[in-house]
Amino acid sequence: MSSNVAPMSVDTTMGAAYIGVMAAGILYGVSFVQTWYYFAKYPGDVWYIRALVASVCLFETVHQALITHTVYHYVISNYNNPDSLGEMVWSILLEVLFNGFIGLLVQSFLLLRVWRLSNNHLPLAIIIGCLILAEFGCSVAFTAQSLQFTTWGELEGLKGLSMAVNLLGAAADVLIAAALFYFLHTSRTGFKKSDTMISKLIAFTVSTGLLTSVCAVASLISILVSGHTLIYVAFYFCLGRLYSNSVLATLNARQIIRRIGEASDELSFSLQSVSKTAQRNVGSTRSANISIKIDTIHEFIREQRQNSDDDNADPESATTDKTLTELTPSL
């Protein structure tokens, strides 16, 4: 960025940053409510998922404070000092590190899900892991070097690192979403209950993966097209919020998705009851259908067995619920 351009274009510098802070603030409020809902509804989740949610919420809070300080510094504290727009404040540089922390946590969590769903597919895990670590490494390097600068003009030398952060993030998100889509799609059982829940999981995976990828690409394009402005900052401020909201939405939607599966199971049960009655009344078809009937009853018993005192989920549902617990959307 150029230090002599920034003060002349308030709309595309502080205006863009202000819009980014407002949008990030709204998304922060949504994620905070989702965090409260998660801890209220899922107190029995394994410790590392609860730790993930708590850590993401903490880093989001720090990040929101940093970007709010940035805009306050330029717009309020230096209201009558337009020359200050040519100088960088420390908070806008440090926020990159905390956005990197959020991305590292969420993407690593998703990588673990890919690892398990793929039956420990090592080459795929290595590729995704390298992208995640490279993205975080670029974020750390950008923060460490930029904190030594005082003007926007000096930051021009780190344009490559800034582009790399967004490019690597988008690549990791797309690859994670594609891998989860593939392994979820191939895990279909042919039974309506399981397939309904898996379809919902696939929808979450694709939509959340696209959201974070599109945001990162938009930030990258803004750097390429309007690198002398802060338009890219408006997108980057929101990137961490999209990561956190996507994983929280997936975790919090488990009960809803399972209820959808149970509704499908009720229809299946009605059809099976009719089939059993017909088999009793039509003796001529009994021997021909006996093996099908036994398989159906065995499958139905398996699907109706409870996995907890307060939840009527079957083993198949329990397996899907475990998958719901372990998956993130990408972010």
Short mmCIF file of C-alpha atoms in Angstrom, two decimals:
data_model
loop_
_atom_site.label_atom_id
_atom_site.label_comp_id
_atom_site.label_asym_id
_atom_site.label_seq_id
_atom_site.Cartn_x
_atom_site.Cartn_y
_atom_site.Cartn_z
CA MET A 1 0.00 0.00 0.00
CA SER A 2 1.07 3.52 -0.61
CA SER A 3 1.32 5.95 2.29
CA ASN A 4 0.38 8.91 0.10
CA VAL A 5 -2.75 7.22 -1.25
CA ALA A 6 -4.33 6.04 2.00
CA PRO A 7 -5.16 9.53 3.40
CA MET A 8 -6.73 10.56 0.07
CA SER A 9 -9.24 7.75 -0.17
CA VAL A 10 -11.13 7.43 3.11
CA ASP A 11 -14.02 5.48 1.54
CA THR A 12 -11.81 2.63 0.34
CA THR A 13 -9.56 2.62 3.40
CA MET A 14 -11.26 3.37 6.70
CA GLY A 15 -14.70 3.06 5.09
CA ALA A 16 -13.92 -0.49 3.99
CA ALA A 17 -12.37 -1.31 7.38
CA TYR A 18 -15.44 0.08 9.15
CA ILE A 19 -17.76 -2.11 7.06
CA GLY A 20 -15.56 -5.10 7.82
CA VAL A 21 -15.67 -4.43 11.56
CA MET A 22 -19.47 -4.06 11.50
CA ALA A 23 -19.95 -7.29 9.52
CA ALA A 24 -17.47 -9.13 11.75
CA GLY A 25 -19.26 -7.79 14.83
CA ILE A 26 -22.59 -9.16 13.64
CA LEU A 27 -21.05 -12.55 12.91
CA TYR A 28 -19.30 -12.45 16.29
CA GLY A 29 -22.67 -11.99 17.99
CA VAL A 30 -24.05 -14.97 16.07
CA SER A 31 -21.10 -17.17 16.99
CA PHE A 32 -21.27 -16.09 20.65
CA VAL A 33 -24.94 -17.17 20.82
CA GLN A 34 -24.04 -20.43 19.07
CA THR A 35 -21.26 -21.01 21.60
CA TRP A 36 -23.67 -20.54 24.50
CA TYR A 37 -26.19 -22.87 22.82
CA TYR A 38 -23.51 -25.50 22.27
CA PHE A 39 -22.39 -25.63 25.90
CA ALA A 40 -26.03 -25.66 27.07
CA LYS A 41 -27.17 -28.45 24.74
CA TYR A 42 -24.09 -30.67 24.45
CA PRO A 43 -22.42 -30.83 27.89
CA GLY A 44 -21.48 -34.46 27.29
CA ASP A 45 -19.29 -33.91 24.22
CA VAL A 46 -15.71 -35.12 24.37
CA TRP A 47 -13.26 -32.71 25.96
CA TYR A 48 -11.32 -31.78 22.82
CA ILE A 49 -14.44 -30.58 21.00
CA ARG A 50 -15.46 -28.48 23.99
CA ALA A 51 -11.91 -27.12 24.21
CA LEU A 52 -12.02 -26.30 20.50
CA VAL A 53 -15.25 -24.32 20.86
CA ALA A 54 -13.96 -22.45 23.93
CA SER A 55 -10.63 -21.61 22.26
CA VAL A 56 -12.28 -20.39 19.07
CA CYS A 57 -14.61 -18.17 21.10
CA LEU A 58 -11.64 -16.73 23.03
CA PHE A 59 -9.62 -15.98 19.90
CA GLU A 60 -12.68 -14.45 18.25
CA THR A 61 -13.17 -12.13 21.20
CA VAL A 62 -9.55 -10.96 21.07
CA HIS A 63 -9.76 -10.53 17.29
CA GLN A 64 -12.95 -8.48 17.52
CA ALA A 65 -11.33 -6.25 20.16
CA LEU A 66 -8.28 -5.70 17.94
CA ILE A 67 -10.18 -4.72 14.80
CA THR A 68 -12.52 -2.50 16.82
CA HIS A 69 -9.47 -0.75 18.29
CA THR A 70 -8.13 -0.24 14.77
CA VAL A 71 -11.19 1.62 13.53
CA TYR A 72 -11.55 3.54 16.80
CA HIS A 73 -7.92 4.68 16.54
CA TYR A 74 -8.32 6.12 13.05
CA VAL A 75 -11.92 7.35 13.15
CA ILE A 76 -12.27 8.60 16.74
CA SER A 77 -8.87 9.13 18.36
CA ASN A 78 -7.42 10.75 15.23
CA TYR A 79 -10.58 12.34 13.89
CA ASN A 80 -8.83 15.68 13.25
CA ASN A 81 -5.57 14.12 12.13
CA PRO A 82 -5.92 12.83 8.54
CA ASP A 83 -2.18 12.26 8.32
CA SER A 84 -2.60 9.35 10.74
CA LEU A 85 -4.21 7.35 7.93
CA GLY A 86 -0.78 6.96 6.40
CA GLU A 87 0.57 5.26 9.50
CA MET A 88 -0.26 1.74 10.66
CA VAL A 89 -1.58 0.97 14.12
CA TRP A 90 -0.35 -2.20 15.82
CA SER A 91 -3.81 -3.74 16.27
CA ILE A 92 -4.54 -4.12 12.54
CA LEU A 93 -1.31 -6.11 12.20
CA LEU A 94 -1.77 -8.29 15.27
CA GLU A 95 -5.31 -9.31 14.24
CA VAL A 96 -3.82 -11.36 11.41
CA LEU A 97 -2.24 -13.69 13.96
CA PHE A 98 -5.51 -14.35 15.80
CA ASN A 99 -7.38 -14.93 12.55
CA GLY A 100 -4.63 -17.43 11.81
CA PHE A 101 -5.18 -19.15 15.16
CA ILE A 102 -8.90 -19.55 14.42
CA GLY A 103 -8.23 -20.96 10.97
CA LEU A 104 -5.60 -23.35 12.34
CA LEU A 105 -7.94 -24.75 15.00
CA VAL A 106 -10.97 -25.20 12.74
CA GLN A 107 -9.06 -26.59 9.76
CA SER A 108 -7.06 -28.98 11.98
CA PHE A 109 -10.31 -30.22 13.47
CA LEU A 110 -11.68 -30.82 9.99
CA LEU A 111 -8.46 -32.57 8.98
CA LEU A 112 -8.95 -35.00 11.87
CA ARG A 113 -12.45 -35.75 10.55
CA VAL A 114 -11.09 -36.37 7.05
CA TRP A 115 -8.45 -38.66 8.55
CA ARG A 116 -11.07 -40.76 10.33
CA LEU A 117 -13.64 -40.85 7.54
CA SER A 118 -10.96 -41.84 5.01
CA ASN A 119 -9.76 -44.73 7.19
CA ASN A 120 -6.42 -43.02 7.83
CA HIS A 121 -5.61 -41.98 4.25
CA LEU A 122 -2.08 -40.70 4.89
CA PRO A 123 -1.23 -38.97 1.55
CA LEU A 124 -4.43 -36.92 1.62
CA ALA A 125 -3.89 -35.97 5.27
CA ILE A 126 -0.32 -34.88 4.54
CA ILE A 127 -1.38 -32.65 1.64
CA ILE A 128 -4.13 -30.95 3.62
CA GLY A 129 -1.92 -30.68 6.71
CA CYS A 130 0.85 -29.00 4.71
CA LEU A 131 -1.61 -26.44 3.33
CA ILE A 132 -2.92 -25.67 6.83
CA LEU A 133 0.55 -25.32 8.35
CA ALA A 134 1.77 -23.23 5.42
CA GLU A 135 -1.20 -20.88 5.78
CA PHE A 136 -0.59 -20.46 9.50
CA GLY A 137 3.14 -20.04 8.95
CA CYS A 138 2.50 -17.25 6.46
CA SER A 139 0.18 -15.56 8.97
CA VAL A 140 2.86 -15.70 11.68
CA ALA A 141 5.56 -14.45 9.29
CA PHE A 142 3.33 -11.60 8.09
CA THR A 143 2.58 -10.50 11.66
CA ALA A 144 6.21 -10.73 12.82
CA GLN A 145 7.55 -8.71 9.90
CA SER A 146 4.74 -6.16 9.65
CA LEU A 147 5.02 -5.19 13.33
CA GLN A 148 8.41 -3.69 12.46
CA PHE A 149 6.82 -1.27 9.99
CA THR A 150 5.17 2.08 10.65
CA THR A 151 3.66 3.11 7.29
CA TRP A 152 1.41 1.44 4.73
CA GLY A 153 4.07 1.94 2.07
CA GLU A 154 6.44 -0.39 3.90
CA LEU A 155 3.73 -3.05 3.99
CA GLU A 156 3.84 -3.29 0.19
CA GLY A 157 6.82 -5.62 0.50
CA LEU A 158 4.64 -8.20 2.27
CA LYS A 159 2.00 -8.33 -0.45
CA GLY A 160 3.15 -11.82 -1.45
CA LEU A 161 2.66 -13.15 2.08
CA SER A 162 -0.78 -11.57 2.30
CA MET A 163 -1.80 -13.22 -0.97
CA ALA A 164 -0.33 -16.56 0.14
CA VAL A 165 -2.42 -16.58 3.33
CA ASN A 166 -5.66 -16.23 1.36
CA LEU A 167 -4.62 -18.59 -1.44
CA LEU A 168 -3.50 -21.37 0.90
CA GLY A 169 -6.62 -20.94 3.04
CA ALA A 170 -8.93 -21.22 0.04
CA ALA A 171 -7.06 -24.27 -1.28
CA ALA A 172 -7.23 -26.04 2.10
CA ASP A 173 -10.95 -25.27 2.49
CA VAL A 174 -11.82 -26.56 -0.98
CA LEU A 175 -9.78 -29.74 -0.53
CA ILE A 176 -11.28 -30.43 2.91
CA ALA A 177 -14.83 -29.87 1.63
CA ALA A 178 -14.22 -32.10 -1.41
CA ALA A 179 -12.74 -34.88 0.74
CA LEU A 180 -15.58 -34.79 3.27
CA PHE A 181 -18.14 -34.75 0.47
CA TYR A 182 -16.57 -37.79 -1.18
CA PHE A 183 -16.19 -39.89 1.96
CA LEU A 184 -19.65 -39.01 3.26
CA HIS A 185 -21.22 -39.77 -0.10
CA THR A 186 -19.54 -43.17 -0.28
CA SER A 187 -20.68 -43.99 3.28
CA ARG A 188 -24.37 -44.13 2.29
CA THR A 189 -26.03 -47.32 3.55
CA GLY A 190 -29.13 -47.48 1.37
CA PHE A 191 -31.42 -47.01 4.37
CA LYS A 192 -33.46 -43.85 4.30
CA LYS A 193 -32.74 -42.81 7.87
CA SER A 194 -28.97 -42.87 7.55
CA ASP A 195 -28.94 -41.47 4.03
CA THR A 196 -31.15 -38.54 5.05
CA MET A 197 -28.76 -37.55 7.81
CA ILE A 198 -25.72 -38.05 5.59
CA SER A 199 -27.32 -35.84 2.93
CA LYS A 200 -27.75 -33.08 5.50
CA LEU A 201 -24.12 -33.48 6.53
CA ILE A 202 -23.03 -33.19 2.92
CA ALA A 203 -25.08 -30.00 2.52
CA PHE A 204 -23.41 -28.49 5.60
CA THR A 205 -19.96 -29.52 4.38
CA VAL A 206 -20.34 -28.03 0.91
CA SER A 207 -22.05 -24.80 1.98
CA THR A 208 -19.64 -23.95 4.80
CA GLY A 209 -16.60 -24.92 2.75
CA LEU A 210 -17.75 -22.66 -0.06
CA LEU A 211 -18.40 -19.73 2.30
CA THR A 212 -14.88 -19.63 3.70
CA SER A 213 -13.33 -20.31 0.29
CA VAL A 214 -15.31 -17.53 -1.41
CA CYS A 215 -14.39 -15.08 1.36
CA ALA A 216 -10.69 -15.92 1.05
CA VAL A 217 -10.81 -15.65 -2.74
CA ALA A 218 -12.63 -12.30 -2.50
CA SER A 219 -9.88 -11.01 -0.20
CA LEU A 220 -7.23 -12.30 -2.62
CA ILE A 221 -8.88 -10.65 -5.63
CA SER A 222 -9.19 -7.38 -3.73
CA ILE A 223 -5.45 -7.43 -3.04
CA LEU A 224 -4.70 -8.02 -6.71
CA VAL A 225 -7.15 -5.46 -8.11
CA SER A 226 -7.11 -2.77 -5.39
CA GLY A 227 -4.00 -3.47 -3.36
CA HIS A 228 -3.60 0.23 -2.50
CA THR A 229 -6.89 0.18 -0.56
CA LEU A 230 -8.24 -1.70 2.47
CA ILE A 231 -11.10 -3.36 0.62
CA TYR A 232 -9.49 -6.76 1.16
CA VAL A 233 -9.52 -6.10 4.91
CA ALA A 234 -13.33 -6.06 4.94
CA PHE A 235 -13.32 -9.67 3.73
CA TYR A 236 -10.39 -10.81 5.87
CA PHE A 237 -11.95 -9.43 9.05
CA CYS A 238 -14.92 -11.78 8.47
CA LEU A 239 -12.95 -14.89 7.53
CA GLY A 240 -12.39 -16.13 11.08
CA ARG A 241 -16.07 -15.55 11.90
CA LEU A 242 -17.14 -17.74 8.99
CA TYR A 243 -14.83 -20.52 10.21
CA SER A 244 -16.24 -20.44 13.73
CA ASN A 245 -19.89 -20.09 12.70
CA SER A 246 -19.61 -22.95 10.23
CA VAL A 247 -18.25 -25.45 12.74
CA LEU A 248 -20.65 -24.27 15.47
CA ALA A 249 -23.63 -24.54 13.12
CA THR A 250 -22.67 -28.10 12.26
CA LEU A 251 -22.21 -29.10 15.91
CA ASN A 252 -25.44 -27.45 17.02
CA ALA A 253 -27.50 -28.93 14.17
CA ARG A 254 -26.94 -32.54 15.25
CA GLN A 255 -30.25 -32.86 17.10
CA ILE A 256 -32.20 -31.32 14.22
CA ILE A 257 -30.58 -33.58 11.64
CA ARG A 258 -31.16 -36.65 13.78
CA ARG A 259 -34.84 -35.72 14.25
CA ILE A 260 -35.16 -35.52 10.48
CA GLY A 261 -33.70 -39.02 10.28
CA GLU A 262 -36.10 -40.28 12.95
CA ALA A 263 -39.05 -38.82 11.03
CA SER A 264 -37.92 -40.80 8.00
CA ASP A 265 -37.59 -43.87 10.22
CA GLU A 266 -41.22 -43.53 11.38
CA LEU A 267 -42.38 -43.74 7.77
CA SER A 268 -40.14 -46.76 7.23
CA PHE A 269 -41.63 -48.42 10.32
CA SER A 270 -45.19 -47.90 9.02
CA LEU A 271 -44.34 -49.51 5.70
CA GLN A 272 -42.64 -52.42 7.45
CA SER A 273 -45.73 -52.96 9.64
CA VAL A 274 -47.94 -53.17 6.56
CA SER A 275 -45.49 -55.60 5.01
CA LYS A 276 -45.55 -57.83 8.09
CA THR A 277 -49.38 -57.92 8.10
CA ALA A 278 -49.49 -58.80 4.42
CA GLN A 279 -47.01 -61.59 4.95
CA ARG A 280 -49.16 -63.13 7.69
CA ASN A 281 -52.32 -63.01 5.51
CA VAL A 282 -50.80 -64.31 2.30
CA GLY A 283 -49.49 -67.76 3.10
CA SER A 284 -48.48 -68.52 -0.46
CA THR A 285 -45.82 -65.83 -0.44
CA ARG A 286 -44.46 -66.55 3.03
CA SER A 287 -41.64 -68.88 2.02
CA ALA A 288 -40.55 -66.62 -0.83
CA ASN A 289 -40.33 -63.56 1.41
CA ILE A 290 -39.02 -65.16 4.61
CA SER A 291 -35.37 -64.21 4.07
CA ILE A 292 -36.26 -60.63 3.13
CA LYS A 293 -38.52 -60.36 6.18
CA ILE A 294 -35.82 -61.63 8.54
CA ASP A 295 -33.28 -59.18 7.13
CA THR A 296 -35.79 -56.35 7.46
CA ILE A 297 -36.62 -57.24 11.08
CA HIS A 298 -32.95 -57.51 11.98
CA GLU A 299 -32.23 -54.15 10.41
CA PHE A 300 -35.25 -52.60 12.13
CA ILE A 301 -34.18 -53.97 15.53
CA ARG A 302 -30.72 -52.57 14.94
CA GLU A 303 -32.19 -49.19 14.08
CA GLN A 304 -34.49 -49.07 17.13
CA ARG A 305 -31.92 -49.96 19.82
CA GLN A 306 -31.32 -47.02 22.14
CA ASN A 307 -27.84 -45.56 22.65
CA SER A 308 -28.73 -43.45 25.72
CA ASP A 309 -31.38 -43.09 28.42
CA ASP A 310 -32.79 -39.83 27.05
CA ASP A 311 -32.24 -40.41 23.35
CA ASN A 312 -34.00 -42.92 21.10
CA ALA A 313 -31.18 -43.09 18.56
CA ASP A 314 -30.26 -46.49 17.16
CA PRO A 315 -26.72 -47.80 16.53
CA GLU A 316 -26.88 -46.48 12.99
CA SER A 317 -28.10 -43.13 14.32
CA ALA A 318 -25.43 -43.20 17.02
CA THR A 319 -22.76 -43.70 14.39
CA THR A 320 -24.14 -40.83 12.36
CA ASP A 321 -24.37 -38.65 15.49
CA LYS A 322 -20.73 -39.38 16.20
CA THR A 323 -19.91 -38.30 12.66
CA LEU A 324 -21.98 -35.15 13.23
CA THR A 325 -19.95 -34.44 16.37
CA GLU A 326 -16.65 -34.89 14.60
CA LEU A 327 -17.32 -32.99 11.36
CA THR A 328 -16.73 -29.36 10.62
CA PRO A 329 -18.27 -27.25 7.48
CA SER A 330 -15.11 -25.23 5.10
CA LEU A 331 -13.93 -24.16 6.78
#
